[in-house]
mmCIF file of C-alpha atoms in Angstrom:
data_model
loop_
_atom_site.group_PDB
_atom_site.id
_atom_site.type_symbol
_atom_site.label_atom_id
_atom_site.label_comp_id
_atom_site.label_asym_id
_atom_site.label_seq_id
_atom_site.Cartn_x
_atom_site.Cartn_y
_atom_site.Cartn_z
ATOM 1 C CA MET A 1383 -6.065 -8.666 -2.150
ATOM 2 C CA SER A 1384 -2.927 -6.575 -1.856
ATOM 3 C CA ASN A 1385 0.720 -6.216 -2.578
ATOM 4 C CA GLU A 1386 3.115 -3.956 -0.720
ATOM 5 C CA LYS A 1387 1.898 -0.677 -2.236
ATOM 6 C CA TYR A 1388 -1.620 -1.423 -3.506
ATOM 7 C CA PHE A 1389 -4.732 -3.189 -2.320
ATOM 8 C CA ILE A 1390 -8.191 -3.975 -3.675
ATOM 9 C CA SER A 1391 -11.424 -3.916 -1.749
ATOM 10 C CA SER A 1392 -15.099 -4.471 -2.482
ATOM 11 C CA ASP A 1393 -16.062 -2.331 0.523
ATOM 12 C CA LYS A 1394 -18.152 0.500 -0.950
ATOM 13 C CA SER A 1395 -17.453 2.709 2.058
ATOM 14 C CA LYS A 1396 -13.826 2.970 0.886
ATOM 15 C CA LEU A 1397 -14.733 4.298 -2.580
ATOM 16 C CA ASP A 1398 -13.677 7.827 -3.427
ATOM 17 C CA ILE A 1399 -16.868 8.690 -5.270
ATOM 18 C CA GLU A 1400 -15.427 11.939 -6.676
ATOM 19 C CA ILE A 1401 -12.431 10.168 -8.247
ATOM 20 C CA VAL A 1402 -14.631 7.483 -9.817
ATOM 21 C CA TYR A 1403 -17.258 9.958 -11.015
ATOM 22 C CA GLY A 1404 -14.594 12.333 -12.316
ATOM 23 C CA TYR A 1405 -12.897 9.610 -14.329
ATOM 24 C CA LEU A 1406 -16.111 8.215 -15.782
ATOM 25 C CA THR A 1407 -17.594 11.556 -16.753
ATOM 26 C CA GLN A 1408 -14.407 13.215 -17.997
ATOM 27 C CA GLU A 1409 -11.947 10.516 -19.077
ATOM 28 C CA SER A 1410 -13.900 7.434 -20.136
ATOM 29 C CA TYR A 1411 -15.217 6.939 -23.651
ATOM 30 C CA TRP A 1412 -18.289 5.083 -22.390
ATOM 31 C CA ALA A 1413 -19.810 7.296 -19.677
ATOM 32 C CA LYS A 1414 -18.866 10.881 -20.544
ATOM 33 C CA GLY A 1415 -21.450 13.230 -19.115
ATOM 34 C CA ILE A 1416 -23.260 10.637 -17.011
ATOM 35 C CA PRO A 1417 -25.499 12.528 -14.563
ATOM 36 C CA LYS A 1418 -24.322 12.203 -10.967
ATOM 37 C CA ASN A 1419 -27.633 10.779 -9.734
ATOM 38 C CA VAL A 1420 -27.473 8.027 -12.397
ATOM 39 C CA PHE A 1421 -23.861 7.283 -11.471
ATOM 40 C CA LEU A 1422 -24.720 7.061 -7.756
ATOM 41 C CA ARG A 1423 -27.624 4.720 -8.475
ATOM 42 C CA SER A 1424 -25.275 2.492 -10.526
ATOM 43 C CA ILE A 1425 -22.891 2.274 -7.569
ATOM 44 C CA GLU A 1426 -25.723 1.504 -5.167
ATOM 45 C CA HIS A 1427 -26.902 -1.455 -7.248
ATOM 46 C CA SER A 1428 -23.519 -2.948 -8.149
ATOM 47 C CA LEU A 1429 -20.735 -4.948 -6.578
ATOM 48 C CA CYS A 1430 -17.916 -2.385 -6.678
ATOM 49 C CA PHE A 1431 -14.162 -2.825 -6.536
ATOM 50 C CA GLY A 1432 -11.660 -0.120 -5.690
ATOM 51 C CA VAL A 1433 -7.908 -0.228 -6.236
ATOM 52 C CA TYR A 1434 -6.021 1.798 -3.644
ATOM 53 C CA SER A 1435 -2.524 3.070 -2.978
ATOM 54 C CA GLU A 1436 -1.129 5.152 -0.155
ATOM 55 C CA ASP A 1437 -2.203 8.149 -2.284
ATOM 56 C CA GLY A 1438 -5.862 7.043 -2.367
ATOM 57 C CA GLN A 1439 -8.046 5.388 -4.969
ATOM 58 C CA VAL A 1440 -6.326 4.657 -8.276
ATOM 59 C CA GLY A 1441 -8.721 2.253 -9.994
ATOM 60 C CA PHE A 1442 -12.251 0.936 -10.126
ATOM 61 C CA ALA A 1443 -14.570 -1.691 -11.602
ATOM 62 C CA ARG A 1444 -18.093 -2.828 -10.938
ATOM 63 C CA ILE A 1445 -20.198 -5.913 -11.517
ATOM 64 C CA ILE A 1446 -23.901 -5.948 -12.282
ATOM 65 C CA SER A 1447 -25.228 -9.415 -11.453
ATOM 66 C CA ASP A 1448 -27.925 -11.717 -10.162
ATOM 67 C CA PHE A 1449 -25.033 -13.538 -8.378
ATOM 68 C CA ALA A 1450 -26.383 -16.882 -9.570
ATOM 69 C CA THR A 1451 -26.099 -17.161 -13.349
ATOM 70 C CA PHE A 1452 -24.999 -13.887 -14.944
ATOM 71 C CA ALA A 1453 -22.724 -10.893 -14.458
ATOM 72 C CA TYR A 1454 -21.701 -7.874 -16.489
ATOM 73 C CA LEU A 1455 -18.333 -6.244 -15.866
ATOM 74 C CA ALA A 1456 -18.420 -2.468 -16.282
ATOM 75 C CA ASP A 1457 -16.574 0.795 -15.706
ATOM 76 C CA VAL A 1458 -13.122 -0.749 -15.383
ATOM 77 C CA PHE A 1459 -10.265 1.739 -15.147
ATOM 78 C CA ILE A 1460 -6.873 2.440 -13.645
ATOM 79 C CA LEU A 1461 -5.843 6.087 -13.452
ATOM 80 C CA GLU A 1462 -3.270 6.873 -16.139
ATOM 81 C CA LYS A 1463 -0.475 7.631 -13.660
ATOM 82 C CA TYR A 1464 -0.779 4.067 -12.290
ATOM 83 C CA ARG A 1465 -1.008 2.113 -15.545
ATOM 84 C CA GLY A 1466 1.617 -0.317 -16.746
ATOM 85 C CA ILE A 1467 2.464 -1.813 -13.344
ATOM 86 C CA GLY A 1468 0.009 -4.725 -13.322
ATOM 87 C CA LEU A 1469 -2.881 -3.170 -11.417
ATOM 88 C CA SER A 1470 -5.487 -4.056 -14.043
ATOM 89 C CA LYS A 1471 -4.397 -7.695 -13.857
ATOM 90 C CA MET A 1472 -4.464 -7.559 -10.057
ATOM 91 C CA LEU A 1473 -7.980 -6.082 -10.209
ATOM 92 C CA MET A 1474 -9.231 -8.693 -12.675
ATOM 93 C CA GLU A 1475 -7.752 -11.530 -10.610
ATOM 94 C CA PHE A 1476 -9.587 -10.195 -7.558
ATOM 95 C CA ILE A 1477 -12.885 -9.901 -9.451
ATOM 96 C CA ILE A 1478 -12.687 -13.329 -11.117
ATOM 97 C CA ASN A 1479 -11.975 -14.969 -7.756
ATOM 98 C CA HIS A 1480 -14.549 -13.030 -5.718
ATOM 99 C CA LYS A 1481 -16.673 -15.429 -3.692
ATOM 100 C CA ASP A 1482 -19.989 -13.964 -4.921
ATOM 101 C CA LEU A 1483 -19.061 -14.487 -8.577
ATOM 102 C CA GLN A 1484 -18.305 -18.197 -8.517
ATOM 103 C CA GLY A 1485 -20.437 -20.650 -10.515
ATOM 104 C CA LEU A 1486 -21.840 -18.076 -12.921
ATOM 105 C CA ARG A 1487 -22.854 -19.390 -16.319
ATOM 106 C CA ARG A 1488 -21.961 -16.198 -18.181
ATOM 107 C CA MET A 1489 -20.009 -13.001 -17.604
ATOM 108 C CA LEU A 1490 -20.014 -10.275 -20.247
ATOM 109 C CA LEU A 1491 -18.166 -7.061 -20.861
ATOM 110 C CA ALA A 1492 -17.645 -4.559 -23.628
ATOM 111 C CA THR A 1493 -14.308 -2.946 -24.461
ATOM 112 C CA ALA A 1494 -12.837 -0.857 -27.229
ATOM 113 C CA ASP A 1495 -9.189 -1.246 -26.285
ATOM 114 C CA ALA A 1496 -8.416 -3.835 -23.594
ATOM 115 C CA HIS A 1497 -9.065 -7.128 -25.355
ATOM 116 C CA GLY A 1498 -5.634 -8.489 -24.421
ATOM 117 C CA LEU A 1499 -6.273 -7.992 -20.721
ATOM 118 C CA TYR A 1500 -9.618 -9.761 -20.791
ATOM 119 C CA LEU A 1501 -8.395 -12.625 -23.006
ATOM 120 C CA HIS A 1502 -5.870 -13.364 -20.242
ATOM 121 C CA PHE A 1503 -8.819 -13.987 -17.887
ATOM 122 C CA GLY A 1504 -10.794 -16.277 -20.175
ATOM 123 C CA PHE A 1505 -13.006 -13.793 -21.991
ATOM 124 C CA THR A 1506 -13.422 -14.428 -25.716
ATOM 125 C CA PRO A 1507 -15.348 -12.823 -28.557
ATOM 126 C CA MET A 1508 -18.965 -13.987 -28.560
ATOM 127 C CA ALA A 1509 -19.269 -17.385 -30.206
ATOM 128 C CA LYS A 1510 -22.697 -16.565 -31.655
ATOM 129 C CA PRO A 1511 -23.061 -12.784 -31.770
ATOM 130 C CA GLU A 1512 -26.037 -13.186 -34.085
ATOM 131 C CA ARG A 1513 -28.055 -14.390 -31.078
ATOM 132 C CA TRP A 1514 -27.479 -11.179 -29.131
ATOM 133 C CA MET A 1515 -29.400 -7.964 -29.438
ATOM 134 C CA GLU A 1516 -29.059 -4.674 -27.692
ATOM 135 C CA LYS A 1517 -30.980 -1.525 -27.014
ATOM 136 C CA HIS A 1518 -28.287 1.103 -26.790
ATOM 137 C CA TYR A 1519 -28.830 4.813 -26.292
ATOM 138 C CA PHE A 1520 -25.257 5.877 -27.008
ATOM 139 C CA GLU A 1521 -25.984 9.629 -26.964
ATOM 140 C CA LEU A 1522 -28.143 9.524 -23.820
ATOM 141 C CA TYR A 1523 -25.743 11.484 -21.586
ATOM 142 C CA LYS A 1524 -25.085 14.119 -24.247
ATOM 143 C CA ARG A 1525 -28.661 15.417 -24.202
#
C-alpha cells in the first residue's frame, strides 16, 4: 500500500531494525528496556509491517498470530515527526486487509492512548472482560 510519499510493506528485509528497536526501548511505554535478543526473537516470530518514506522507516506494527483464528496486534508506532498526517490509519488499513489476516475469529490489542484510532477499525472494549485473565510481568525489562 502506498501514497505519493509513503508506503507500507510486510517485507521484513526492509525493516530498519535499529529504528524499531530504538523506538521501542527508548520511546514506548510498553517495551522500555527490552533486551535486543528478545526484540529480535519477537520480530522473527511475527508478521511485521513497516511504514516508509523517502527518509527511511517512520512507523511499525507487528502481528502475533496462528493465521487461522487469532491475532494480537502489538508494537504499533509512528515516529513523532510523522504523526498527524494519517499514517497510523494507512497502517491499520493495510494490516486489517492483509491477506493472511482474513477470516480470523478474534484480534486483540492493548493501548493506553489510541482508542479512537482502533475504534475506527472495528475494535471495541472487551464485551466480557471478566472471562479474560493475564499473566503480566510488567517490570520484566527493568531487572
